[in-house]
mmCIF file of C-alpha atoms in Angstrom:
data_model
loop_
_atom_site.group_PDB
_atom_site.id
_atom_site.type_symbol
_atom_site.label_atom_id
_atom_site.label_comp_id
_atom_site.label_asym_id
_atom_site.label_seq_id
_atom_site.Cartn_x
_atom_site.Cartn_y
_atom_site.Cartn_z
ATOM 1 C CA MET A 1 189.885 11.029 145.919
ATOM 2 C CA TYR A 2 187.355 8.177 146.446
ATOM 3 C CA LYS A 3 184.194 10.249 144.874
ATOM 4 C CA LYS A 4 186.308 11.111 142.016
ATOM 5 C CA LYS A 5 187.100 7.255 141.348
ATOM 6 C CA PHE A 6 183.839 6.094 142.124
ATOM 7 C CA GLY A 7 182.332 8.826 139.468
ATOM 8 C CA LYS A 8 184.722 7.013 136.793
ATOM 9 C CA LEU A 9 183.499 3.673 137.854
ATOM 10 C CA VAL A 10 180.085 4.746 137.345
ATOM 11 C CA ILE A 11 180.495 6.152 134.356
ATOM 12 C CA ILE A 12 182.395 2.813 132.849
ATOM 13 C CA SER A 13 179.734 0.809 134.329
ATOM 14 C CA LEU A 14 177.058 2.568 132.605
ATOM 15 C CA MET A 15 178.913 2.490 129.258
ATOM 16 C CA ALA A 16 179.855 -1.287 129.847
ATOM 17 C CA ALA A 17 175.650 -1.533 130.352
ATOM 18 C CA ALA A 18 175.085 0.056 127.172
ATOM 19 C CA LEU A 19 177.489 -2.446 125.438
ATOM 20 C CA THR A 20 175.413 -5.090 126.731
ATOM 21 C CA VAL A 21 172.207 -4.221 126.149
ATOM 22 C CA THR A 22 172.602 -2.654 122.754
ATOM 23 C CA PRO A 23 172.929 -6.116 120.709
ATOM 24 C CA VAL A 24 169.672 -6.640 122.170
ATOM 25 C CA PHE A 25 167.908 -4.329 119.925
ATOM 26 C CA ALA A 26 169.697 -5.993 116.894
ATOM 27 C CA ALA A 27 168.514 -9.528 117.726
ATOM 28 C CA PRO A 28 165.188 -9.307 116.724
ATOM 29 C CA THR A 29 165.804 -8.154 113.532
ATOM 30 C CA VAL A 30 167.836 -11.413 113.125
ATOM 31 C CA ASN A 31 165.131 -13.524 114.627
ATOM 32 C CA GLU A 32 162.555 -11.879 112.535
ATOM 33 C CA LEU A 33 164.648 -12.617 109.005
ATOM 34 C CA GLN A 34 165.511 -16.344 110.440
ATOM 35 C CA GLN A 35 161.653 -16.610 111.130
ATOM 36 C CA LYS A 36 160.529 -15.167 107.577
ATOM 37 C CA LYS A 37 163.134 -17.638 105.843
ATOM 38 C CA ALA A 38 161.587 -20.700 108.001
ATOM 39 C CA GLU A 39 157.980 -19.511 106.664
ATOM 40 C CA GLU A 40 159.088 -19.410 103.129
ATOM 41 C CA GLN A 41 161.136 -22.929 103.534
ATOM 42 C CA ASN A 42 157.640 -24.200 104.913
ATOM 43 C CA LYS A 43 155.819 -22.785 101.853
ATOM 44 C CA VAL A 44 158.348 -24.251 99.285
ATOM 45 C CA SER A 45 157.801 -27.604 101.157
ATOM 46 C CA SER A 46 154.279 -27.424 100.910
ATOM 47 C CA LEU A 47 154.019 -26.552 97.239
ATOM 48 C CA GLN A 48 156.472 -29.298 96.234
ATOM 49 C CA ALA A 49 154.006 -31.692 98.316
ATOM 50 C CA GLU A 50 151.428 -30.445 96.064
ATOM 51 C CA LEU A 51 153.523 -30.516 92.847
ATOM 52 C CA THR A 52 154.198 -34.214 93.647
ATOM 53 C CA GLU A 53 150.940 -35.081 94.188
ATOM 54 C CA LEU A 54 149.575 -33.214 90.626
ATOM 55 C CA LEU A 55 152.706 -35.043 89.161
ATOM 56 C CA THR A 56 151.040 -38.236 90.437
ATOM 57 C CA LYS A 57 147.852 -37.281 89.074
ATOM 58 C CA MET A 58 149.155 -36.445 85.621
ATOM 59 C CA SER A 59 150.888 -39.843 85.566
ATOM 60 C CA ASP A 60 147.783 -41.532 86.076
ATOM 61 C CA LEU A 61 146.305 -39.531 83.782
ATOM 62 C CA GLU A 62 148.598 -40.458 81.254
ATOM 63 C CA ALA A 63 147.736 -44.095 82.174
ATOM 64 C CA ASP A 64 144.390 -43.780 81.435
ATOM 65 C CA LEU A 65 144.708 -41.972 78.152
ATOM 66 C CA ILE A 66 146.960 -44.846 76.924
ATOM 67 C CA GLU A 67 144.205 -47.175 77.884
ATOM 68 C CA LYS A 68 141.511 -45.242 76.557
ATOM 69 C CA GLY A 69 143.394 -44.395 73.317
ATOM 70 C CA THR A 70 143.792 -48.662 72.980
ATOM 71 C CA GLU A 71 139.768 -48.604 73.594
ATOM 72 C CA VAL A 72 139.424 -46.157 70.725
ATOM 73 C CA THR A 73 141.754 -47.617 68.573
ATOM 74 C CA GLN A 74 139.987 -51.307 69.197
ATOM 75 C CA ALA A 75 136.875 -49.631 68.670
ATOM 76 C CA THR A 76 137.577 -48.067 64.995
ATOM 77 C CA ALA A 77 138.881 -51.581 64.048
ATOM 78 C CA ASP A 78 135.575 -53.267 65.195
ATOM 79 C CA LEU A 79 133.643 -50.636 63.444
ATOM 80 C CA GLU A 80 135.580 -50.974 60.221
ATOM 81 C CA ASP A 81 135.056 -54.983 60.545
ATOM 82 C CA ALA A 82 131.319 -54.311 61.135
ATOM 83 C CA GLN A 83 130.662 -52.391 58.535
ATOM 84 C CA LYS A 84 132.486 -54.785 56.100
ATOM 85 C CA LYS A 85 130.250 -57.584 57.422
ATOM 86 C CA GLU A 86 127.455 -55.428 56.797
ATOM 87 C CA GLU A 87 128.349 -54.517 53.321
ATOM 88 C CA LYS A 88 128.756 -58.276 52.669
ATOM 89 C CA GLN A 89 125.528 -59.299 54.106
ATOM 90 C CA TYR A 90 123.611 -56.884 51.998
ATOM 91 C CA GLU A 91 125.413 -57.923 49.162
ATOM 92 C CA ASP A 92 124.854 -61.859 49.542
ATOM 93 C CA MET A 93 121.052 -60.695 50.204
ATOM 94 C CA LYS A 94 120.877 -58.992 46.815
ATOM 95 C CA LEU A 95 122.377 -61.956 45.186
ATOM 96 C CA ARG A 96 119.720 -64.544 46.531
ATOM 97 C CA ILE A 97 116.862 -62.210 45.661
ATOM 98 C CA LYS A 98 118.539 -61.755 41.948
ATOM 99 C CA TYR A 99 118.860 -65.633 42.147
ATOM 100 C CA MET A 100 115.008 -66.162 42.975
ATOM 101 C CA TYR A 101 113.136 -63.493 41.203
ATOM 102 C CA GLU A 102 115.455 -62.540 38.415
ATOM 103 C CA GLU A 103 116.324 -64.657 35.223
ATOM 104 C CA GLY A 104 118.702 -67.990 35.623
ATOM 105 C CA ASN A 105 118.280 -71.524 34.620
ATOM 106 C CA THR A 106 114.843 -71.675 35.827
ATOM 107 C CA THR A 107 112.945 -68.561 37.622
ATOM 108 C CA PHE A 108 111.866 -69.045 40.996
ATOM 109 C CA VAL A 109 108.106 -68.456 39.640
ATOM 110 C CA GLU A 110 108.480 -71.454 37.258
ATOM 111 C CA LYS A 111 109.611 -73.665 40.332
ATOM 112 C CA LEU A 112 106.565 -72.846 42.224
ATOM 113 C CA LEU A 113 104.151 -73.228 38.955
ATOM 114 C CA THR A 114 105.801 -76.697 38.122
ATOM 115 C CA ALA A 115 105.557 -78.192 41.433
ATOM 116 C CA ASP A 116 104.157 -81.740 41.630
ATOM 117 C CA SER A 117 102.226 -81.173 44.811
ATOM 118 C CA ILE A 118 100.863 -78.339 47.206
ATOM 119 C CA SER A 119 103.234 -79.732 49.578
ATOM 120 C CA GLU A 120 106.090 -79.347 47.500
ATOM 121 C CA LEU A 121 104.792 -75.543 46.552
ATOM 122 C CA LEU A 122 104.496 -74.487 50.246
ATOM 123 C CA ASN A 123 107.669 -75.884 50.920
ATOM 124 C CA GLN A 124 109.156 -73.840 48.315
ATOM 125 C CA ALA A 125 107.162 -70.793 49.796
ATOM 126 C CA ASP A 126 108.603 -71.393 53.055
ATOM 127 C CA PHE A 127 112.140 -71.512 51.627
ATOM 128 C CA VAL A 128 111.429 -67.981 50.135
ATOM 129 C CA GLN A 129 109.904 -66.747 53.383
ATOM 130 C CA SER A 130 112.708 -68.034 55.646
ATOM 131 C CA VAL A 131 115.440 -66.644 53.425
ATOM 132 C CA HIS A 132 113.701 -63.206 53.476
ATOM 133 C CA SER A 133 113.560 -63.581 57.195
ATOM 134 C CA TYR A 134 117.238 -64.824 57.655
ATOM 135 C CA ASP A 135 118.253 -62.021 55.465
ATOM 136 C CA ARG A 136 116.634 -59.609 56.949
ATOM 137 C CA LYS A 137 117.683 -60.618 60.588
ATOM 138 C CA MET A 138 121.173 -60.726 59.880
ATOM 139 C CA LEU A 139 121.151 -57.208 57.872
ATOM 140 C CA GLN A 140 119.503 -56.038 60.849
ATOM 141 C CA GLU A 141 121.921 -57.380 63.379
ATOM 142 C CA TYR A 142 124.921 -55.975 61.191
ATOM 143 C CA VAL A 143 123.144 -52.628 61.388
ATOM 144 C CA ASP A 144 122.643 -52.601 65.069
ATOM 145 C CA THR A 145 126.187 -53.816 65.608
ATOM 146 C CA LYS A 146 127.759 -51.296 63.714
ATOM 147 C CA GLN A 147 125.498 -48.457 65.383
ATOM 148 C CA GLN A 148 126.624 -49.502 68.791
ATOM 149 C CA ILE A 149 130.235 -49.546 67.901
ATOM 150 C CA ALA A 150 130.018 -46.191 66.302
ATOM 151 C CA ASP A 151 128.096 -45.064 69.823
ATOM 152 C CA LEU A 152 131.013 -46.573 71.673
ATOM 153 C CA LYS A 153 133.549 -44.756 69.726
ATOM 154 C CA ALA A 154 132.120 -41.461 69.748
ATOM 155 C CA THR A 155 131.646 -41.897 73.829
ATOM 156 C CA LEU A 156 135.442 -43.006 74.031
ATOM 157 C CA GLU A 157 136.621 -40.032 71.856
ATOM 158 C CA THR A 158 134.460 -37.574 74.020
ATOM 159 C CA GLU A 159 135.897 -39.084 77.321
ATOM 160 C CA MET A 160 139.415 -38.630 75.615
ATOM 161 C CA ALA A 161 138.584 -35.377 74.722
ATOM 162 C CA ASN A 162 137.891 -34.382 78.309
ATOM 163 C CA MET A 163 140.949 -36.105 79.546
ATOM 164 C CA GLU A 164 143.113 -34.274 77.062
ATOM 165 C CA GLN A 165 141.719 -31.234 78.482
ATOM 166 C CA MET A 166 142.195 -32.362 81.952
ATOM 167 C CA GLN A 167 145.852 -32.776 81.027
ATOM 168 C CA ASP A 168 146.156 -29.387 80.007
ATOM 169 C CA ASP A 169 144.564 -28.035 82.895
ATOM 170 C CA TYR A 170 147.217 -29.985 85.152
ATOM 171 C CA GLU A 171 149.822 -28.713 82.807
ATOM 172 C CA GLY A 172 149.134 -25.146 83.492
ATOM 173 C CA GLU A 173 148.593 -25.733 87.193
ATOM 174 C CA LYS A 174 152.190 -27.470 86.969
ATOM 175 C CA GLN A 175 153.625 -24.441 85.547
ATOM 176 C CA ASN A 176 152.100 -22.332 88.058
ATOM 177 C CA LEU A 177 153.187 -24.217 90.980
ATOM 178 C CA ASN A 178 156.912 -24.320 89.507
ATOM 179 C CA ALA A 179 156.699 -20.723 89.109
ATOM 180 C CA THR A 180 155.435 -20.078 92.653
ATOM 181 C CA ILE A 181 157.853 -22.370 94.155
ATOM 182 C CA GLU A 182 160.871 -20.906 92.521
ATOM 183 C CA THR A 183 159.648 -17.204 93.867
ATOM 184 C CA HIS A 184 159.498 -18.790 97.453
ATOM 185 C CA ARG A 185 163.041 -20.033 96.685
ATOM 186 C CA ALA A 186 164.527 -16.796 95.458
ATOM 187 C CA ASN A 187 162.853 -15.265 98.787
ATOM 188 C CA VAL A 188 164.880 -17.863 100.718
ATOM 189 C CA ALA A 189 167.867 -16.917 99.126
ATOM 190 C CA ASP A 190 167.106 -13.435 99.548
ATOM 191 C CA PHE A 191 166.666 -13.725 103.572
ATOM 192 C CA ASP A 192 169.781 -15.805 103.616
ATOM 193 C CA VAL A 193 171.704 -13.017 102.008
ATOM 194 C CA GLN A 194 170.145 -10.552 104.463
ATOM 195 C CA LEU A 195 170.716 -12.540 107.404
ATOM 196 C CA GLN A 196 174.285 -12.867 106.605
ATOM 197 C CA ALA A 197 174.192 -8.802 106.456
ATOM 198 C CA ALA A 198 172.605 -8.399 109.563
ATOM 199 C CA VAL A 199 174.789 -10.694 111.355
ATOM 200 C CA GLN A 200 178.141 -9.133 109.908
ATOM 201 C CA ALA A 201 176.673 -5.785 110.914
ATOM 202 C CA ALA A 202 175.909 -6.873 114.404
ATOM 203 C CA ALA A 203 179.530 -8.058 114.780
ATOM 204 C CA GLU A 204 180.877 -5.137 113.189
ATOM 205 C CA ALA A 205 178.630 -2.980 115.676
ATOM 206 C CA ALA A 206 179.665 -4.917 118.601
ATOM 207 C CA ALA A 207 183.247 -4.498 117.712
ATOM 208 C CA GLN A 208 183.000 -0.757 117.225
ATOM 209 C CA ARG A 209 181.326 -0.351 120.833
ATOM 210 C CA GLU A 210 183.843 -2.293 122.553
ATOM 211 C CA ALA A 211 186.232 -0.209 120.922
ATOM 212 C CA GLU A 212 184.618 3.037 121.933
ATOM 213 C CA LEU A 213 184.457 1.723 125.704
ATOM 214 C CA GLN A 214 187.792 0.505 125.712
ATOM 215 C CA ALA A 215 188.786 4.119 124.255
ATOM 216 C CA SER A 216 186.792 5.722 127.082
ATOM 217 C CA VAL A 217 187.961 3.764 129.830
ATOM 218 C CA ASN A 218 191.634 4.657 128.866
ATOM 219 C CA GLU A 219 190.505 8.311 128.674
ATOM 220 C CA ILE A 220 189.120 8.422 132.091
ATOM 221 C CA THR A 221 191.814 6.193 133.534
ATOM 222 C CA GLY A 222 194.549 8.605 132.153
ATOM 223 C CA GLY A 223 195.731 5.597 129.751
ATOM 224 C CA GLN A 224 197.109 3.807 132.697
ATOM 225 C CA ASN A 225 194.883 0.654 132.250
ATOM 226 C CA ASN A 226 196.787 -2.359 131.733
ATOM 227 C CA GLY A 227 194.375 -4.629 131.665
ATOM 228 C CA ASN A 228 193.285 -4.701 135.444
ATOM 229 C CA THR A 229 191.457 -1.237 135.760
ATOM 230 C CA GLY A 230 190.278 -1.834 139.204
ATOM 231 C CA GLY A 231 193.684 -2.655 140.821
ATOM 232 C CA GLN A 232 195.006 -5.784 141.498
ATOM 233 C CA SER A 233 192.972 -8.988 142.755
ATOM 234 C CA GLY A 234 191.869 -8.566 146.102
ATOM 235 C CA ASN A 235 188.856 -9.252 148.721
ATOM 236 C CA VAL A 236 185.625 -7.348 147.935
ATOM 237 C CA GLY A 237 185.661 -4.092 149.835
ATOM 238 C CA GLY A 238 189.637 -4.104 150.176
ATOM 239 C CA SER A 239 192.273 -2.328 148.653
ATOM 240 C CA GLY A 240 194.683 -2.773 145.829
ATOM 241 C CA GLN A 241 197.719 -1.046 144.711
ATOM 242 C CA ASN A 242 197.670 1.358 141.527
ATOM 243 C CA ASN A 243 200.412 1.716 139.093
ATOM 244 C CA ASN A 244 201.334 5.015 140.706
ATOM 245 C CA GLY A 245 201.644 3.325 144.083
ATOM 246 C CA ASN A 246 198.763 5.044 145.617
ATOM 247 C CA THR A 247 196.039 3.046 147.244
ATOM 248 C CA SER A 248 192.692 2.997 145.922
ATOM 249 C CA VAL A 249 189.440 1.877 147.549
ATOM 250 C CA THR A 250 187.130 -0.079 145.884
ATOM 251 C CA PRO A 251 183.427 0.701 146.493
ATOM 252 C CA PRO A 252 181.939 -1.783 148.696
ATOM 253 C CA GLN A 253 179.985 -4.696 146.842
ATOM 254 C CA GLY A 254 177.307 -7.003 148.466
ATOM 255 C CA GLY A 255 178.370 -10.236 149.549
ATOM 256 C CA SER A 256 181.882 -11.658 150.204
ATOM 257 C CA GLY A 257 184.293 -13.527 148.076
ATOM 258 C CA ASP A 258 187.472 -12.813 145.682
ATOM 259 C CA THR A 259 186.421 -10.951 142.204
ATOM 260 C CA THR A 260 188.677 -11.102 139.178
ATOM 261 C CA GLY A 261 189.878 -7.442 138.349
ATOM 262 C CA GLY A 262 187.529 -5.523 140.745
ATOM 263 C CA VAL A 263 184.603 -3.599 139.279
ATOM 264 C CA GLU A 264 186.604 -1.625 136.618
ATOM 265 C CA GLN A 265 187.179 -5.010 134.457
ATOM 266 C CA THR A 266 186.292 -4.434 131.042
ATOM 267 C CA PRO A 267 183.111 -6.019 130.171
ATOM 268 C CA SER A 268 183.340 -8.842 127.669
ATOM 269 C CA VAL A 269 182.459 -8.689 124.104
ATOM 270 C CA PRO A 270 178.658 -9.854 123.609
ATOM 271 C CA GLU A 271 178.156 -13.135 121.868
ATOM 272 C CA ILE A 272 177.704 -12.781 118.243
ATOM 273 C CA PRO A 273 174.561 -14.132 116.677
ATOM 274 C CA GLN A 274 175.371 -17.505 114.887
ATOM 275 C CA GLN A 275 175.679 -17.435 111.046
ATOM 276 C CA PRO A 276 172.250 -18.631 109.194
ATOM 277 C CA GLU A 277 172.841 -22.228 107.659
ATOM 278 C CA GLN A 278 173.048 -21.787 104.040
ATOM 279 C CA PRO A 279 170.412 -23.579 101.973
ATOM 280 C CA GLN A 280 171.212 -27.028 100.995
ATOM 281 C CA GLN A 281 171.965 -27.315 97.363
ATOM 282 C CA PRO A 282 170.423 -30.289 95.423
ATOM 283 C CA GLN A 283 172.939 -32.844 94.555
ATOM 284 C CA GLN A 284 173.582 -32.988 90.980
ATOM 285 C CA PRO A 285 173.184 -36.373 88.973
ATOM 286 C CA VAL A 286 176.570 -37.699 87.877
ATOM 287 C CA THR A 287 176.911 -38.787 84.541
ATOM 288 C CA PRO A 288 177.131 -42.600 83.928
ATOM 289 C CA PRO A 289 180.165 -44.435 82.404
ATOM 290 C CA VAL A 290 179.692 -44.081 78.755
ATOM 291 C CA GLY A 291 178.836 -47.891 77.180
ATOM 292 C CA ASP A 292 178.864 -48.900 73.821
ATOM 293 C CA THR A 293 177.830 -45.698 71.670
ATOM 294 C CA SER A 294 176.741 -47.653 69.049
ATOM 295 C CA VAL A 295 173.541 -48.927 70.960
ATOM 296 C CA GLY A 296 172.421 -45.108 71.610
ATOM 297 C CA GLN A 297 173.206 -44.479 67.766
ATOM 298 C CA ALA A 298 170.963 -47.726 66.817
ATOM 299 C CA ILE A 299 168.109 -46.240 69.047
ATOM 300 C CA VAL A 300 168.431 -43.006 67.278
ATOM 301 C CA ASN A 301 168.496 -44.887 63.915
ATOM 302 C CA VAL A 302 165.181 -46.737 64.891
ATOM 303 C CA ALA A 303 163.738 -43.285 66.152
ATOM 304 C CA TYR A 304 164.131 -41.826 62.595
ATOM 305 C CA GLY A 305 162.224 -44.450 60.941
ATOM 306 C CA TYR A 306 159.606 -43.465 62.842
ATOM 307 C CA LEU A 307 159.018 -39.694 61.494
ATOM 308 C CA GLY A 308 155.869 -38.963 59.981
ATOM 309 C CA ILE A 309 153.795 -41.759 62.010
ATOM 310 C CA PRO A 310 151.047 -40.280 63.425
ATOM 311 C CA TYR A 311 150.277 -39.578 67.248
ATOM 312 C CA VAL A 312 147.603 -42.242 68.727
ATOM 313 C CA TRP A 313 147.031 -42.320 72.618
ATOM 314 C CA GLY A 314 148.009 -45.931 73.155
ATOM 315 C CA GLY A 315 149.925 -46.438 69.915
ATOM 316 C CA THR A 316 152.891 -48.587 70.160
ATOM 317 C CA THR A 317 153.282 -49.380 66.762
ATOM 318 C CA THR A 318 154.104 -47.735 63.463
ATOM 319 C CA ALA A 319 150.501 -47.524 62.739
ATOM 320 C CA GLY A 320 150.431 -44.961 65.595
ATOM 321 C CA PHE A 321 152.718 -43.771 68.469
ATOM 322 C CA ASP A 322 152.024 -41.944 71.739
ATOM 323 C CA CYS A 323 155.347 -40.089 73.236
ATOM 324 C CA SER A 324 156.243 -42.823 75.287
ATOM 325 C CA GLY A 325 155.101 -45.707 73.005
ATOM 326 C CA MET A 326 157.378 -44.435 70.462
ATOM 327 C CA VAL A 327 160.387 -44.394 73.079
ATOM 328 C CA GLN A 328 159.576 -47.811 74.322
ATOM 329 C CA ALA A 329 159.386 -49.034 70.532
ATOM 330 C CA ALA A 330 162.663 -47.558 69.765
ATOM 331 C CA HIS A 331 164.446 -49.502 72.495
ATOM 332 C CA ALA A 332 163.007 -52.684 71.985
ATOM 333 C CA ALA A 333 164.159 -52.627 68.641
ATOM 334 C CA VAL A 334 167.625 -53.113 69.966
ATOM 335 C CA GLY A 335 166.691 -55.362 72.531
ATOM 336 C CA ILE A 336 166.087 -52.730 75.907
ATOM 337 C CA GLY A 337 163.090 -53.068 77.461
ATOM 338 C CA LEU A 338 161.358 -50.132 79.007
ATOM 339 C CA PRO A 339 158.511 -49.253 81.216
ATOM 340 C CA ARG A 340 155.245 -48.067 79.356
ATOM 341 C CA VAL A 341 154.497 -44.749 80.545
ATOM 342 C CA SER A 342 156.756 -41.755 80.623
ATOM 343 C CA GLU A 343 157.008 -40.965 84.064
ATOM 344 C CA ALA A 344 158.495 -44.677 84.819
ATOM 345 C CA GLN A 345 160.683 -43.988 81.742
ATOM 346 C CA GLY A 346 162.106 -40.956 83.545
ATOM 347 C CA ALA A 347 163.305 -43.000 86.385
ATOM 348 C CA CYS A 348 165.024 -45.860 84.511
ATOM 349 C CA GLY A 349 168.277 -46.517 83.622
ATOM 350 C CA GLN A 350 170.978 -44.009 85.143
ATOM 351 C CA ALA A 351 170.797 -40.379 85.248
ATOM 352 C CA VAL A 352 172.706 -37.963 82.941
ATOM 353 C CA GLY A 353 173.927 -34.611 84.666
ATOM 354 C CA SER A 354 172.739 -32.422 82.031
ATOM 355 C CA MET A 355 171.939 -32.028 78.496
ATOM 356 C CA ALA A 356 175.906 -31.056 77.771
ATOM 357 C CA GLU A 357 176.834 -34.519 78.934
ATOM 358 C CA ALA A 358 173.446 -36.201 77.038
ATOM 359 C CA LEU A 359 174.428 -38.499 74.280
ATOM 360 C CA PRO A 360 172.344 -39.560 71.203
ATOM 361 C CA GLY A 361 170.079 -42.310 72.390
ATOM 362 C CA ASP A 362 169.453 -40.881 76.254
ATOM 363 C CA ILE A 363 165.740 -40.296 76.771
ATOM 364 C CA VAL A 364 164.635 -36.453 77.300
ATOM 365 C CA CYS A 365 162.380 -36.805 80.229
ATOM 366 C CA TYR A 366 159.560 -34.046 81.188
ATOM 367 C CA GLY A 367 157.771 -36.252 83.635
ATOM 368 C CA TYR A 368 154.668 -36.124 81.428
ATOM 369 C CA HIS A 369 156.550 -36.420 78.015
ATOM 370 C CA VAL A 370 159.603 -38.090 76.358
ATOM 371 C CA GLY A 371 161.391 -38.251 73.649
ATOM 372 C CA ILE A 372 164.784 -39.529 72.278
ATOM 373 C CA TYR A 373 167.890 -37.455 72.210
ATOM 374 C CA ILE A 374 169.704 -37.196 69.022
ATOM 375 C CA GLY A 375 172.340 -34.672 69.781
ATOM 376 C CA GLY A 376 172.917 -31.091 68.888
ATOM 377 C CA GLY A 377 170.067 -30.136 71.555
ATOM 378 C CA GLN A 378 167.629 -31.778 69.456
ATOM 379 C CA MET A 379 165.262 -34.755 69.945
ATOM 380 C CA ILE A 380 162.687 -37.129 68.168
ATOM 381 C CA HIS A 381 159.446 -37.311 69.698
ATOM 382 C CA ALA A 382 155.708 -37.577 69.248
ATOM 383 C CA PRO A 383 154.548 -34.630 70.335
ATOM 384 C CA GLU A 384 150.854 -34.595 70.756
ATOM 385 C CA PRO A 385 147.420 -35.643 69.173
ATOM 386 C CA GLY A 386 147.032 -34.490 65.582
ATOM 387 C CA ASP A 387 150.903 -34.389 65.335
ATOM 388 C CA VAL A 388 153.448 -36.709 63.753
ATOM 389 C CA VAL A 389 156.748 -38.279 65.073
ATOM 390 C CA LYS A 390 159.365 -35.564 64.394
ATOM 391 C CA VAL A 391 162.560 -33.912 65.267
ATOM 392 C CA SER A 392 162.196 -30.986 67.570
ATOM 393 C CA SER A 393 164.594 -28.742 69.461
ATOM 394 C CA VAL A 394 164.801 -30.024 73.470
ATOM 395 C CA TYR A 395 162.549 -27.171 75.109
ATOM 396 C CA GLY A 396 162.287 -26.353 78.824
ATOM 397 C CA SER A 397 164.215 -27.809 81.864
ATOM 398 C CA PRO A 398 164.235 -31.488 81.075
ATOM 399 C CA TRP A 399 166.342 -34.222 82.669
ATOM 400 C CA PHE A 400 168.057 -37.059 80.792
ATOM 401 C CA ARG A 401 168.305 -40.912 81.589
ATOM 402 C CA ARG A 402 170.493 -43.380 79.634
ATOM 403 C CA CYS A 403 169.016 -46.997 79.362
ATOM 404 C CA TRP A 404 172.026 -48.569 76.920
#
């Protein structure tokens, strides 16, 4: 009887050990998924830091382009002024030559011939020479100045072209970074799904093994287990009264002291791996309270008046606008002051949740570019050099700011 009972206990113990050990094989799968998810999250963080640095470079480059554009505009104005001065000096010189050498009240030759003395004659000649020297000197200065300004303008325009190419390169790099970040974010989300599935599968498997073990225990004990399979509590090595009134002897155990339920007690269910944390969703900006919409509409009306004005880097007047210069001027026209560069304008005022919540007069922001929202998914903006202020559809994934 003892051997038979001991054999049952051995079988139950082996099954309990299998129940305890089996989840260990599932744990590495969950841990591996968690490790891969952490790696992807680290990649996203690293790429976001790289993107932040790139956006800073783009902002600095925009400020440099604005400054360089202002210099080009000034050089263009200086060149036009130098050209006018050169032309005027040339015309004045021709008039003096004509006065001295061509017919007039008295020709210059007659003045020389009618001189009362040699001294007067030399004075007349010296005067002629000084006039010629002055004219030649002034004309040469104007020519040299004009050439210097032309060379400066050419240099500035070359520098601007290089900076604009750099801006295009930055934009391409930004798009690649954004695409890579989105890929890694999708991987993180996929690992979350896999983790949830792995944890759920582990829990179901554990429950299934527990049920199988309990069924085996019931089968071995003849269905007489009432939750205390090993008999009533007693000292180790002692005896307990079973449900049929027979005395069953528990196998000897090392050590001494009381046990709870004897060796045939059903093992506890293994601990279920903790559910993975859900990725934190970015907070959406809250649409600010709507103020006086007539102010926003006034900004739009001013912007409509800028249509057709050419794009000019550093431009802040109707002679030419860059994107942030146009947005700044439209707000200034209704008494609202804005920062100069587009990045700063993209952080001013209050955040608007989405284009669906945007109102006419809000600023459409791309970080490196801005425009004025006019409603219906459209905006007024100064797109790029060689273009003009115009109405376009809102493209990409901008954010919106309200400064009225």
